[in-house]
Short mmCIF file of C-alpha atoms (C1' of nucleotides) in Angstrom, two decimals:
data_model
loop_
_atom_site.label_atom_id
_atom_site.label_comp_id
_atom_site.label_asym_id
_atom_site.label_seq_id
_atom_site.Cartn_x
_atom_site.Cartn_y
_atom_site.Cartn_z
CA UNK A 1 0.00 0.00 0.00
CA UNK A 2 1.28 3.33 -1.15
CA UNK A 3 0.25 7.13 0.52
CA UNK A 4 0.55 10.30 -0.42
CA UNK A 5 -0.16 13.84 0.25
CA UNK A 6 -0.06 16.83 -1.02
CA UNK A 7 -1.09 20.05 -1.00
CA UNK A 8 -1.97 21.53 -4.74
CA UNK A 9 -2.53 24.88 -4.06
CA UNK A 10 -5.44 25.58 -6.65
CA UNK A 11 -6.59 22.02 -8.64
CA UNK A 12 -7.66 23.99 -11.57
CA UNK A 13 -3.87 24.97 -12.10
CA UNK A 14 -2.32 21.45 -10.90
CA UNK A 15 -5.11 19.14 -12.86
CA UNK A 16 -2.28 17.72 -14.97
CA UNK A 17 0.67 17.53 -12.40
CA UNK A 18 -1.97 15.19 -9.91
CA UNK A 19 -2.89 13.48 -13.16
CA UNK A 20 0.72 12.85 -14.05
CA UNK A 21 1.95 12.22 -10.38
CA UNK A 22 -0.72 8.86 -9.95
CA UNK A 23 0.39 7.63 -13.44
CA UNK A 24 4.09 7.83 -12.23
CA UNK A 25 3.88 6.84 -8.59
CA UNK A 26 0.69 4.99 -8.53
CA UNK A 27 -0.27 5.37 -4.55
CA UNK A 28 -3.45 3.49 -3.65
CA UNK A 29 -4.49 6.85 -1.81
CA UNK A 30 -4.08 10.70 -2.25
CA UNK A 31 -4.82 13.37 -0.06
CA UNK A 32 -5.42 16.57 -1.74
CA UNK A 33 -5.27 19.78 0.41
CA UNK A 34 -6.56 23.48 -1.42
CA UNK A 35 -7.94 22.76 -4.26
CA UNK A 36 -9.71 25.71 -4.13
CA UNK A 37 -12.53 24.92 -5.88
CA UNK A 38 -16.42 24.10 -5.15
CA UNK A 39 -17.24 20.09 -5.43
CA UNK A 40 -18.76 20.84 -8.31
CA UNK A 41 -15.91 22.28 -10.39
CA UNK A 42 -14.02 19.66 -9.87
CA UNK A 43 -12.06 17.74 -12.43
CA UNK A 44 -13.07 14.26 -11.48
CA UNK A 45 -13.12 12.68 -14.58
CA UNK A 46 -9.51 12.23 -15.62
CA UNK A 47 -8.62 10.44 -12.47
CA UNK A 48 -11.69 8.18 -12.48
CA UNK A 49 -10.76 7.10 -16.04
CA UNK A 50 -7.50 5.99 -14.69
CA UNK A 51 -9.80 4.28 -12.16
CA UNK A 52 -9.73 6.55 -8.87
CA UNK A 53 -12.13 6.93 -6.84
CA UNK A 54 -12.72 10.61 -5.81
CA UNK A 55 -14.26 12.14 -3.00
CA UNK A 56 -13.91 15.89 -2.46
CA UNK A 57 -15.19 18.38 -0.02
CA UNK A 58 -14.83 22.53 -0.71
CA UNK A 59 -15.59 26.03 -1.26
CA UNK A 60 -15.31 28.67 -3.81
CA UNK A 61 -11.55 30.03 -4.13
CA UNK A 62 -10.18 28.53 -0.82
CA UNK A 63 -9.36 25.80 1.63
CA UNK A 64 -10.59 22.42 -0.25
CA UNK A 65 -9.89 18.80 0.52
CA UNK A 66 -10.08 15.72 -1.51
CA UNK A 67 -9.25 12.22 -1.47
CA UNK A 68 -8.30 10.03 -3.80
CA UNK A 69 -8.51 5.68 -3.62
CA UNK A 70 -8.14 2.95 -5.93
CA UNK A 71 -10.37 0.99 -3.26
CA UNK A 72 -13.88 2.14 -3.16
CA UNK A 73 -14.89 4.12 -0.03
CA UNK A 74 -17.89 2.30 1.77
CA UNK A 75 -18.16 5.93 4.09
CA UNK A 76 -17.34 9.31 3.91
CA UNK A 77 -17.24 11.92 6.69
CA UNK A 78 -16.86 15.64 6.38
CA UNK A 79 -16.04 17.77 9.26
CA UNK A 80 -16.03 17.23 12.87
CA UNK A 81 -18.88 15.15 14.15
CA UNK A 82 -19.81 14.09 17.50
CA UNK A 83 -17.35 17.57 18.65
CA UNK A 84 -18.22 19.29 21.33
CA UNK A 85 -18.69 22.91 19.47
CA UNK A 86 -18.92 21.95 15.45
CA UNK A 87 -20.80 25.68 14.81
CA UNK A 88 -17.61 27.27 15.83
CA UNK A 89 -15.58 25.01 13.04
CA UNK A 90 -17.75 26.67 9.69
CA UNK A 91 -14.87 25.42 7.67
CA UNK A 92 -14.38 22.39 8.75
CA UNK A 93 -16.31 20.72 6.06
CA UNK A 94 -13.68 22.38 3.47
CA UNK A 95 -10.78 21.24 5.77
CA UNK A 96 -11.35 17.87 6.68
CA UNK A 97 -12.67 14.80 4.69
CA UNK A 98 -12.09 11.20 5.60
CA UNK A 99 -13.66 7.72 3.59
CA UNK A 100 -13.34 4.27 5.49
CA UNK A 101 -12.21 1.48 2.95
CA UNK A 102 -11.73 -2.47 3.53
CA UNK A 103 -8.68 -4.04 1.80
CA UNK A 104 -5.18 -3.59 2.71
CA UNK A 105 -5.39 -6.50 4.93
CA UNK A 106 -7.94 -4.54 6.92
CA UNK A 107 -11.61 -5.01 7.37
CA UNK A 108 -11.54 -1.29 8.07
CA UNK A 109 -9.49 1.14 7.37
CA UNK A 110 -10.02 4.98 7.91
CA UNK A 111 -8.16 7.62 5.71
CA UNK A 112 -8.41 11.44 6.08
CA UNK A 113 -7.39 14.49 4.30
CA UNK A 114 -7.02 17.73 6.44
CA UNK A 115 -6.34 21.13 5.99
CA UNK A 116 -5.49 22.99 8.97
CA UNK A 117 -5.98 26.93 8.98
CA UNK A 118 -2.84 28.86 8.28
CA UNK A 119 -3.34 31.04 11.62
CA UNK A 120 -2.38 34.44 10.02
CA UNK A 121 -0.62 36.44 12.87
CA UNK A 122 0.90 34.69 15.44
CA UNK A 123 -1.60 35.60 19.14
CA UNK A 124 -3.98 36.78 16.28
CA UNK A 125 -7.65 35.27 16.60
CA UNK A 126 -7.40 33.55 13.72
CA UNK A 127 -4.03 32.11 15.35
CA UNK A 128 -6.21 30.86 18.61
CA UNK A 129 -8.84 29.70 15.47
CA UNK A 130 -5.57 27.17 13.95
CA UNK A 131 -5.52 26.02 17.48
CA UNK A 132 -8.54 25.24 19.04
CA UNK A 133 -8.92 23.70 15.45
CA UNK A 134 -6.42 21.28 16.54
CA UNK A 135 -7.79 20.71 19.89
CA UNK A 136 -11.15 19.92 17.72
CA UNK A 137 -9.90 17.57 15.65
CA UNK A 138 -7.92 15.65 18.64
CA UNK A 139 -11.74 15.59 20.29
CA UNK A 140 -13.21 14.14 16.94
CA UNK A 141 -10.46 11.31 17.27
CA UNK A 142 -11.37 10.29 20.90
CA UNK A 143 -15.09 10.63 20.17
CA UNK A 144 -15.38 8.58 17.15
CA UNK A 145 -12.46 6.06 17.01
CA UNK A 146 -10.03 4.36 19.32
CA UNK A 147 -5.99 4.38 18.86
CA UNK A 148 -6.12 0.67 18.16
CA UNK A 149 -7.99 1.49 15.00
CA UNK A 150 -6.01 1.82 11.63
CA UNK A 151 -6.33 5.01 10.80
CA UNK A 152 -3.85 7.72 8.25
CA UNK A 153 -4.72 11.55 9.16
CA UNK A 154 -2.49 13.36 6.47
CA UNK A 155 -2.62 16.41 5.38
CA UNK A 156 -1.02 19.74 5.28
CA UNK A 157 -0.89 20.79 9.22
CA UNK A 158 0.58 24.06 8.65
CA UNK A 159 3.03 23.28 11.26
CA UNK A 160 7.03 22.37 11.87
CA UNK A 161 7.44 20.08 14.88
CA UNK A 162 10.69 20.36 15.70
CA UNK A 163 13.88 22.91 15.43
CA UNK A 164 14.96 20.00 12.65
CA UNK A 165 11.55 20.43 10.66
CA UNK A 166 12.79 24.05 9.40
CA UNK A 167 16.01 25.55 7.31
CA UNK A 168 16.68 28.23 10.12
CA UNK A 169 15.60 27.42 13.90
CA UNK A 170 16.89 30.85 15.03
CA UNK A 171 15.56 32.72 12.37
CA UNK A 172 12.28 31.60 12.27
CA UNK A 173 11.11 31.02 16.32
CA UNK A 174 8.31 32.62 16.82
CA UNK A 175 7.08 33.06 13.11
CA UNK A 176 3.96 31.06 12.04
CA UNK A 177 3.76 27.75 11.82
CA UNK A 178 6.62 27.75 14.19
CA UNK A 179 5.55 28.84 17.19
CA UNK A 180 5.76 26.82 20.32
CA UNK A 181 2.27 27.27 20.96
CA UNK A 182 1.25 25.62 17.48
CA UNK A 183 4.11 22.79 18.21
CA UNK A 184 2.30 21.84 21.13
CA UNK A 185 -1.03 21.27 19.47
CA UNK A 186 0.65 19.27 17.31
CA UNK A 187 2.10 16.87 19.65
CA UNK A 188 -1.25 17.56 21.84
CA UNK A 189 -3.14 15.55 18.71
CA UNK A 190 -0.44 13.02 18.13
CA UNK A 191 -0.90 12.20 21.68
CA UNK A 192 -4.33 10.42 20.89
CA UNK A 193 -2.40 7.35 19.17
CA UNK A 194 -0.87 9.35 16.37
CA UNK A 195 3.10 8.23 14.82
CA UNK A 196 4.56 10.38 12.87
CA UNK A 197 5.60 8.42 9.84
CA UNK A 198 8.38 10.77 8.76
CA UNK A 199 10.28 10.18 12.28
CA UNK A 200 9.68 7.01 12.62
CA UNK A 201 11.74 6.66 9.76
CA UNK A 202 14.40 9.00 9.92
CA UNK A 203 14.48 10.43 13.52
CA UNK A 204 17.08 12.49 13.28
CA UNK A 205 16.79 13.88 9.83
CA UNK A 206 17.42 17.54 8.84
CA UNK A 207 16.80 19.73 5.55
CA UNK A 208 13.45 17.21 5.12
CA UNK A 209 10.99 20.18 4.02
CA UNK A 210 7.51 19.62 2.14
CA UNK A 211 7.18 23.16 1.83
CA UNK A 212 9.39 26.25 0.09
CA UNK A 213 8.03 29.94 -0.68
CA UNK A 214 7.56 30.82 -3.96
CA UNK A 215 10.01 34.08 -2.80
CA UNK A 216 13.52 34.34 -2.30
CA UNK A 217 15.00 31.23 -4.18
CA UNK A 218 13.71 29.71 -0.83
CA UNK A 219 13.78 26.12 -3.03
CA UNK A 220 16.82 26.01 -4.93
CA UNK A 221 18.71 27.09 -0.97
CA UNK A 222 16.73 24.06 0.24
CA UNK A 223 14.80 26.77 2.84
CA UNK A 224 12.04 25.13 3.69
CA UNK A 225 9.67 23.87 6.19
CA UNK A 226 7.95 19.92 7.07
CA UNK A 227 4.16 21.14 7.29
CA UNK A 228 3.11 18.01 5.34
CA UNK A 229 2.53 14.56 7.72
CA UNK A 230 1.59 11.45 7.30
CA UNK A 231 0.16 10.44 10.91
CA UNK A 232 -0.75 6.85 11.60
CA UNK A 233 -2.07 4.62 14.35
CA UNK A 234 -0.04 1.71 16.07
CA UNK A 235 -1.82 -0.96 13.75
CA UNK A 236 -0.04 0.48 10.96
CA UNK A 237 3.14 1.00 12.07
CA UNK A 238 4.50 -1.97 12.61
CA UNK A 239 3.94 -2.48 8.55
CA UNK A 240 5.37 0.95 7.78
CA UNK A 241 8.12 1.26 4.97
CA UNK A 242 9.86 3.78 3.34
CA UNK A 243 8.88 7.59 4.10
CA UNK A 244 9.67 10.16 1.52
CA UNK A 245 9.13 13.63 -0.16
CA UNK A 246 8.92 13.44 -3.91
CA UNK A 247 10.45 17.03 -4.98
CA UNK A 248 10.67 16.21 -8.74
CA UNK A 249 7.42 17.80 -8.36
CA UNK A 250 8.92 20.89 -7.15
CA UNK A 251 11.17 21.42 -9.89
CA UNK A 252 8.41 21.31 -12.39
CA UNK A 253 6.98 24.72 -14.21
CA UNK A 254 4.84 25.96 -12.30
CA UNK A 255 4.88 24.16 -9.49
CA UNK A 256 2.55 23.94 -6.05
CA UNK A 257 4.58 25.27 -3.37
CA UNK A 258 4.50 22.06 -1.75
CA UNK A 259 5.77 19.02 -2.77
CA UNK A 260 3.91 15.85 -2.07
CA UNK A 261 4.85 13.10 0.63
CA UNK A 262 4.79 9.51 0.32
CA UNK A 263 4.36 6.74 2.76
CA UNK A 264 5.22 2.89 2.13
CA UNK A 265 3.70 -0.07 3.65
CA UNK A 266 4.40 -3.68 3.70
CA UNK A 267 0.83 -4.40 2.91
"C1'" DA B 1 22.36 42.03 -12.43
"C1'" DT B 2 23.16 34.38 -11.49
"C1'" DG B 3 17.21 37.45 -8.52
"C1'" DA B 4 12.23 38.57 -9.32
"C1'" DC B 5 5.95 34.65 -5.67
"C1'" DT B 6 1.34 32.68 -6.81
"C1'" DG B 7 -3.34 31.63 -6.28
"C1'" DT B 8 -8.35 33.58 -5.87
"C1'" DC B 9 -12.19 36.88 -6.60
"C1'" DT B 10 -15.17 41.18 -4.16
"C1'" DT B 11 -10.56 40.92 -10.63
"C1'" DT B 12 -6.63 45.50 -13.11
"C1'" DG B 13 -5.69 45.77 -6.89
"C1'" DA B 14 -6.49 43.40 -2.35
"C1'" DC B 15 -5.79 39.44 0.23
"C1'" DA B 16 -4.20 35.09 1.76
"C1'" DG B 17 -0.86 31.77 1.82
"C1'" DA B 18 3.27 30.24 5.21
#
DNA sequence: ATGACTGTCTTTGACAGA
């Protein structure tokens, strides 16, 4: 079984580059993240002639989620559900999107696609919004599944981890999507049952970015940031292989300014 | 000059992204 993730930044302008990436690296799922579109504008058609499956959940010109499976999903969930205050999430539906699926080896397997809010400003209240947003999604976890389910959140979480998980440590503290406030939510929702694929792998590793502004060169200098996971339950990772970021796609014209991620198992 | 950002829509500038 082969993952990936990646966030397009606009669909409509990366229609060919998603079409070209599941010809070349063939994962049984995709998780799309701002496609920017509503459902309806989608392009499903050329990957369900290469026989995807596509389930997508967004708005006009922002945010957007979608998820891609060669296995047919049997359910689909959009948005928090069962959360203890969903009205206070009205994006949620454009930022999160899971489908459960049988095959794999598993009777059931749950896969989700998430978009977490940028945050803006850091101690802005859109910045408290990208957290509590966390804290939400760690509730819909505990509400609806248990750790010892097999379960893949991935998705663009708009956050670094670690001092590792960015080209500059000292540069960057305190900026967004570095902040030790947003680093704790993180590790605040792995804490339900969550691995980190990426570490599991390579603990240790440094200059492993997903992400590089369009400005400054920031690419070709390598200055980037991990904001893309691959999360996992423990039923998963003992079948976990390789972990990687394919940045051919990074290289190409006009690219997203992420790069997708790709996760292995021994399924 | 060895760099220059890229999407979207309320579109010809503002804004969000990260």
């Amino acid at each position: 079984m082969v993952v990936a993730t990646w966030n397009v930044n606009s669909i409509k302008v990366r229609k060919e580059q998603v079409l070209e990436f599941l010809k070349e690296v063939g994962p049984d799922l995709l998780a799309l993240q701002e496609t920017k579109v509503k459902t309806e504008d989608f392009p499903f058609k050329p990957y369900q002639e290469i026989g995807y499956h596509v389930v997508h959940s967004g708005g006009k010109g922002r945010n957007g989620v979608a998820l891609l499976s060669k296995v047919a999903p049997k359910i689909i969930k959009r948005g928090f559900e069962n959360t203890s205050e969903p009205e206070s999430f009205p994006d949620a539906e454009e930022r999160l999107i899971g489908i459960e699926v049988e095959g794999f080896g598993f009777a059931s397997l749950w896969v989700f696609s998430v978009y977490i809010p940028n945050g803006g400003q850091p101690e802005s209240d859109y910045y408290y919004y990208k957290l509590s947003f966390f804290w939400q999604l760690k509730e819909f976890f505990e509400k609806t599944f248990s750790p010892e389910d097999p379960i893949i959140l991935m998705g663009d979480f708009n956050v670094a981890p670690e001092d590792k998980d960015v080209f500059a440590p000292g540069l960057l503290e305190g900026h967004i999507c570095f902040t030790e406030k947003e680093r704790r939510a993180f590790f605040d929702l792995l804490s339900f049952g969550f691995y980190d694929t990426l570490r599991e792998k390579y603990p240790d590793a440094r200059g492993v970015f997903t992400w590089w502004d369009y400005q400054f060169g920031a690419f070709k200098k390598n200055q980037g940031m991990r904001l893309d996971h691959i999360l996992i339950t423990r039923p998963l990772l003992e079948k976990l292989g390789d972990v990687y970021v394919e940045k051919s796609f990074r290289t190409k014209p006009k690219p997203s300014d992420h790069a997708p991620l790709i996760a292995k198992f021994l399924v």
